[in-house]
Amino acid sequence: MNVAVCVKQIPDPVEPYALDSNTHSLVREGKLVLDDSDSYGVEMALQLVEANGGGEVVLLSMAPNNEMGGLRTALAMGATSAVLVSDPLLKGSDALGTAKVLAAAVRTLDPLPDIVLAATESTDGYTGTTPVQLAELLGWPSVSFAKHVEISGGTVKVERQTEAGYDDVTSPLPAVITVTAGVVEPRYPSFKGIMAARGKPVAEHTVASLGLSADEVGFLGARQEVVSVQAAEARSGGEIIVDEGDAHASIVAFLEQIKVL
Amino acid sequence: MDFSPTPEQELLKEAVAGIAGHYGHEYFQEKTRQGAKPDELWSELGAGGYLGVHLPSAYGGGGMGVAELTIVCEEVAAAGCPLLLMLVSPAICATLIARFGTASQKQRWLPPMASGEAKMAFAITEPDAGSNSHRIATTAVHEGGRWALYGTKHYISGVDEADAVIVVARTGTEEATRRARLSLFIVGTDAKGFEARKIPVEIAAPEKQFTIFLDDCTLGEDDLLGTEGEGLRQVFAGLNPERLMGAAISCGIGRYALEKASAYATHRTVWDRPIGAHQGIAHPLAVAKIELELARLMLSKAAWSYDAGLDAGEAANMAKYAAAEASLRALDQAIQTHGGNGLASEFGLADLWGTARLLRTAPVSREMILNYVAQHSLGLPKSY
């Protein structure tokens, strides 16, 4: 079976992020790294392929300046190849614009993948809407928040995380599935994997080569506009419970209130 | 001139930092306290191919150079797990076997050393021949199709966890100079006539130090490594990688110390501001940082020279000197920055002092490096 994984290359979260003062969009110049939340999708893809008789794991990424820093990490982990879409026209793309690009990238694959995996949301944007939009554009079913994924008889069985526990969901293939962080333990690349990554094929595309028009993507195509940005409210000091023999009751009440219990 | 690492070196750094960071200094401290070895970390590094990055790919290695091995060494130490055995097993012993071993010696030793399953120690130092290898007294006698070793070796690291030891022994004397003709032997730690005794030292590290007694230690013809009588020249091929790994471990310890010190000085507030805002705290840390980065720069240059087949002796010596001094300064200042906490076990600094301090003395002492630089770099008269 073949699995495609959407991987986002993001500015290193270790460094403070900057917003463009005119567009309020994240400054993405410079070195980009593999979004940690996508390393789970890559690992899941590798495991699914290994468990189902082999196949290919193809990475799909949209990034400025033909950036490959994050793709290299995922290729070193064991992915077979990558499709990288890079074009100045993509600057300012919203979630839907990104989904259009990724859908076009999926369609360049021959054969089409059996599954497209993605993280539930990216670590730099957090919209969490791109994967389901991608599924809609492809006309495929989507299952989100997967905490366990298994292929069985041409269908995919997913344990879908919910507030109360999880739902068992079965879906026909092909499908788009988003995986939660922690669904699997991402492997560290081996040194052989690192050296092999250098020779793996990366198909580079632009907006035009994917057959998209300039007004569908980037700032021109965006249906969403960030009109203003405000600093997040500073965290308040929290509530201190003094134990006078009854602290447990207060703590249980608090946990019930936030629906942990 | 391009100082940037290759994409592969960046990935290597990231992967090793990830693996070692997963274990961290508390793991290392706990193992040391129990008198145990950091086997899990060593095995995981071996399984990922990281202990053999510099070995030929035909023998299970990564096919790259010493530059890559220094990255591994430094990253592991920077995560608070300085592995002194890396100086010995992969850096000297595996390098010597890869360079001078027969096909069967390479086949026997390199794949398991690359995967971390086999370890080797290196025995050159003797009670009466420290840095003067010409006075080595351990003798190998060739008779009746076998070798017999006699002698004592001192301060040999990691013998208790090694499968074998490369022993430097005298196999003859130069007529003209009366200097020893040396040869190298691969001696199994289970060989007859091989005995190791632990030397108690005040270093909190999992690697222990040993005296080795060789008394009619019997070896086969094929236990000779390289050419008989060429031992000293061959050893020099392994000494530069060893110095570079020493420098890499020092740089790693320095980075670890400065990272802890910066974090502490940023958050610790005694009066109305973090202590790091005071120049009395900030400037010494800045000085330590500058010296550390200079040492790392020389380390990169030395590793690059070695891999490019250039004479790396001067740069390797300078890197080793600079790194040992920089790490001691960084660690000392990190301890000072932490006040009383600097000596507390849970802050994980003071226990590294022994290892950082050892690297001023070993694998080549500060004074021998200064001799080298005085003589070779400055052209001053020889002092010994």
Tab-separated table of N, CA, C and O in Angstrom, chain A residues 31 33-34 69 72-74 76 185 188-199, chain B residues 7-8 10-12 14-15 18-19 22 44 48-50 53 60-64 68:
chain	number	residue	atom	x	y	z
A	31	LYS	N	15.557	29.318	7.844
A	31	LYS	CA	15.542	27.862	7.978
A	31	LYS	C	14.208	27.366	8.520
A	31	LYS	O	13.656	27.927	9.454
A	33	VAL	N	11.950	23.819	9.791
A	33	VAL	CA	12.135	22.458	10.303
A	33	VAL	C	10.826	21.676	10.154
A	33	VAL	O	9.766	22.263	9.946
A	34	LEU	N	10.929	20.369	10.275
A	34	LEU	CA	9.736	19.524	10.222
A	34	LEU	C	8.873	19.812	11.453
A	34	LEU	O	9.366	19.771	12.576
A	69	GLY	N	14.569	21.608	4.528
A	69	GLY	CA	15.110	21.206	5.831
A	69	GLY	C	14.245	20.152	6.520
A	69	GLY	O	14.740	19.129	6.979
A	72	ARG	N	13.965	16.721	4.596
A	72	ARG	CA	15.135	15.849	4.774
A	72	ARG	C	14.999	14.996	6.022
A	72	ARG	O	15.328	13.818	6.023
A	73	THR	N	14.498	15.613	7.102
A	73	THR	CA	14.309	14.849	8.338
A	73	THR	C	13.375	13.676	8.089
A	73	THR	O	13.652	12.541	8.488
A	74	ALA	N	12.265	13.932	7.404
A	74	ALA	CA	11.272	12.870	7.171
A	74	ALA	C	11.800	11.839	6.168
A	74	ALA	O	11.520	10.642	6.297
A	76	ALA	N	14.936	11.065	5.902
A	76	ALA	CA	15.926	10.295	6.668
A	76	ALA	C	15.239	9.266	7.565
A	76	ALA	O	15.788	8.205	7.837
A	185	GLU	N	5.345	6.463	18.430
A	185	GLU	CA	6.581	7.121	18.864
A	185	GLU	C	7.467	7.334	17.632
A	185	GLU	O	7.969	6.363	17.069
A	188	TYR	N	13.970	8.029	15.552
A	188	TYR	CA	15.063	8.898	15.146
A	188	TYR	C	15.647	8.311	13.877
A	188	TYR	O	15.761	7.085	13.777
A	189	PRO	N	16.010	9.148	12.918
A	189	PRO	CA	16.609	8.572	11.720
A	189	PRO	C	17.905	7.845	12.073
A	189	PRO	O	18.609	8.238	12.992
A	190	SER	N	18.211	6.777	11.358
A	190	SER	CA	19.510	6.122	11.533
A	190	SER	C	20.517	6.864	10.659
A	190	SER	O	20.135	7.640	9.773
A	191	PHE	N	21.807	6.630	10.913
A	191	PHE	CA	22.810	7.323	10.093
A	191	PHE	C	22.696	6.894	8.630
A	191	PHE	O	22.860	7.718	7.726
A	192	LYS	N	22.373	5.625	8.416
A	192	LYS	CA	22.168	5.151	7.025
A	192	LYS	C	21.008	5.908	6.388
A	192	LYS	O	21.067	6.297	5.231
A	193	GLY	N	19.945	6.100	7.174
A	193	GLY	CA	18.780	6.836	6.683
A	193	GLY	C	19.147	8.268	6.306
A	193	GLY	O	18.706	8.797	5.280
A	194	ILE	N	19.979	8.878	7.129
A	194	ILE	CA	20.412	10.259	6.877
A	194	ILE	C	21.200	10.331	5.568
A	194	ILE	O	20.975	11.205	4.728
A	195	MET	N	22.121	9.383	5.393
A	195	MET	CA	22.936	9.415	4.181
A	195	MET	C	22.095	9.086	2.943
A	195	MET	O	22.334	9.608	1.858
A	196	ALA	N	21.088	8.212	3.125
A	196	ALA	CA	20.249	7.820	1.988
A	196	ALA	C	19.312	8.953	1.565
A	196	ALA	O	18.934	9.053	0.394
A	197	ALA	N	18.951	9.825	2.521
A	197	ALA	CA	17.977	10.891	2.237
A	197	ALA	C	18.448	11.789	1.090
A	197	ALA	O	17.655	12.285	0.296
A	198	ARG	N	19.776	11.943	1.024
A	198	ARG	CA	20.365	12.822	0.011
A	198	ARG	C	19.958	12.415	-1.409
A	198	ARG	O	19.757	13.249	-2.268
A	199	GLY	N	19.851	11.091	-1.630
A	199	GLY	CA	19.597	10.615	-2.997
A	199	GLY	C	18.126	10.378	-3.300
A	199	GLY	O	17.783	9.905	-4.384
B	7	PRO	N	23.850	19.390	5.068
B	7	PRO	CA	22.517	18.978	5.559
B	7	PRO	C	22.580	17.661	6.319
B	7	PRO	O	21.866	17.470	7.310
B	8	GLU	N	23.469	16.750	5.882
B	8	GLU	CA	23.580	15.452	6.566
B	8	GLU	C	24.152	15.646	7.971
B	8	GLU	O	23.727	14.993	8.913
B	10	GLU	N	23.798	18.284	9.774
B	10	GLU	CA	22.733	18.896	10.592
B	10	GLU	C	21.751	17.840	11.091
B	10	GLU	O	21.335	17.850	12.249
B	11	LEU	N	21.380	16.927	10.180
B	11	LEU	CA	20.459	15.861	10.570
B	11	LEU	C	21.096	14.951	11.615
B	11	LEU	O	20.427	14.497	12.545
B	12	LEU	N	22.385	14.684	11.439
B	12	LEU	CA	23.123	13.839	12.374
B	12	LEU	C	23.090	14.451	13.773
B	12	LEU	O	22.778	13.796	14.773
B	14	GLU	N	20.994	16.622	14.931
B	14	GLU	CA	19.618	16.623	15.437
B	14	GLU	C	19.228	15.241	15.973
B	14	GLU	O	18.650	15.122	17.058
B	15	ALA	N	19.577	14.199	15.209
B	15	ALA	CA	19.179	12.846	15.601
B	15	ALA	C	19.904	12.426	16.879
B	15	ALA	O	19.285	11.888	17.803
B	18	GLY	N	18.658	14.222	19.831
B	18	GLY	CA	17.351	13.669	20.198
B	18	GLY	C	17.501	12.399	21.023
B	18	GLY	O	16.882	12.250	22.081
B	19	ILE	N	18.335	11.472	20.523
B	19	ILE	CA	18.511	10.196	21.222
B	19	ILE	C	19.117	10.433	22.614
B	19	ILE	O	18.592	9.955	23.620
B	22	HIS	N	16.918	12.218	25.131
B	22	HIS	CA	15.883	11.342	25.653
B	22	HIS	C	16.368	10.669	26.954
B	22	HIS	O	15.588	10.416	27.863
B	44	GLU	N	21.561	2.111	21.747
B	44	GLU	CA	20.701	2.838	20.803
B	44	GLU	C	21.549	3.623	19.803
B	44	GLU	O	21.215	3.700	18.620
B	48	GLY	N	21.601	2.760	15.697
B	48	GLY	CA	21.361	3.801	14.699
B	48	GLY	C	22.569	4.030	13.791
B	48	GLY	O	22.520	4.874	12.893
B	49	GLY	N	23.640	3.309	14.044
B	49	GLY	CA	24.839	3.450	13.199
B	49	GLY	C	25.726	4.612	13.610
B	49	GLY	O	26.661	4.970	12.898
B	50	TYR	N	25.463	5.206	14.787
B	50	TYR	CA	26.171	6.440	15.143
B	50	TYR	C	27.557	6.215	15.746
B	50	TYR	O	28.354	7.128	15.808
B	53	VAL	N	29.995	5.919	12.376
B	53	VAL	CA	29.798	6.854	11.249
B	53	VAL	C	31.066	6.991	10.402
B	53	VAL	O	31.005	7.184	9.187
B	60	GLY	N	29.977	-2.289	7.868
B	60	GLY	CA	28.881	-1.862	8.726
B	60	GLY	C	28.957	-0.421	9.200
B	60	GLY	O	28.159	0.012	10.026
B	61	GLY	N	29.929	0.326	8.687
B	61	GLY	CA	30.069	1.720	9.100
B	61	GLY	C	29.257	2.660	8.218
B	61	GLY	O	28.591	2.228	7.279
B	62	GLY	N	29.330	3.937	8.530
B	62	GLY	CA	28.568	4.944	7.801
B	62	GLY	C	29.317	5.530	6.620
B	62	GLY	O	28.753	6.288	5.833
B	63	GLY	N	30.597	5.192	6.511
B	63	GLY	CA	31.367	5.637	5.350
B	63	GLY	C	31.728	7.121	5.366
B	63	GLY	O	32.167	7.662	4.358
B	64	MET	N	31.527	7.784	6.493
B	64	MET	CA	31.904	9.199	6.553
B	64	MET	C	33.188	9.336	7.377
B	64	MET	O	33.935	8.385	7.493
B	68	GLU	N	32.213	13.594	11.453
B	68	GLU	CA	30.888	13.105	11.858
B	68	GLU	C	30.958	12.481	13.256
B	68	GLU	O	30.050	12.638	14.063
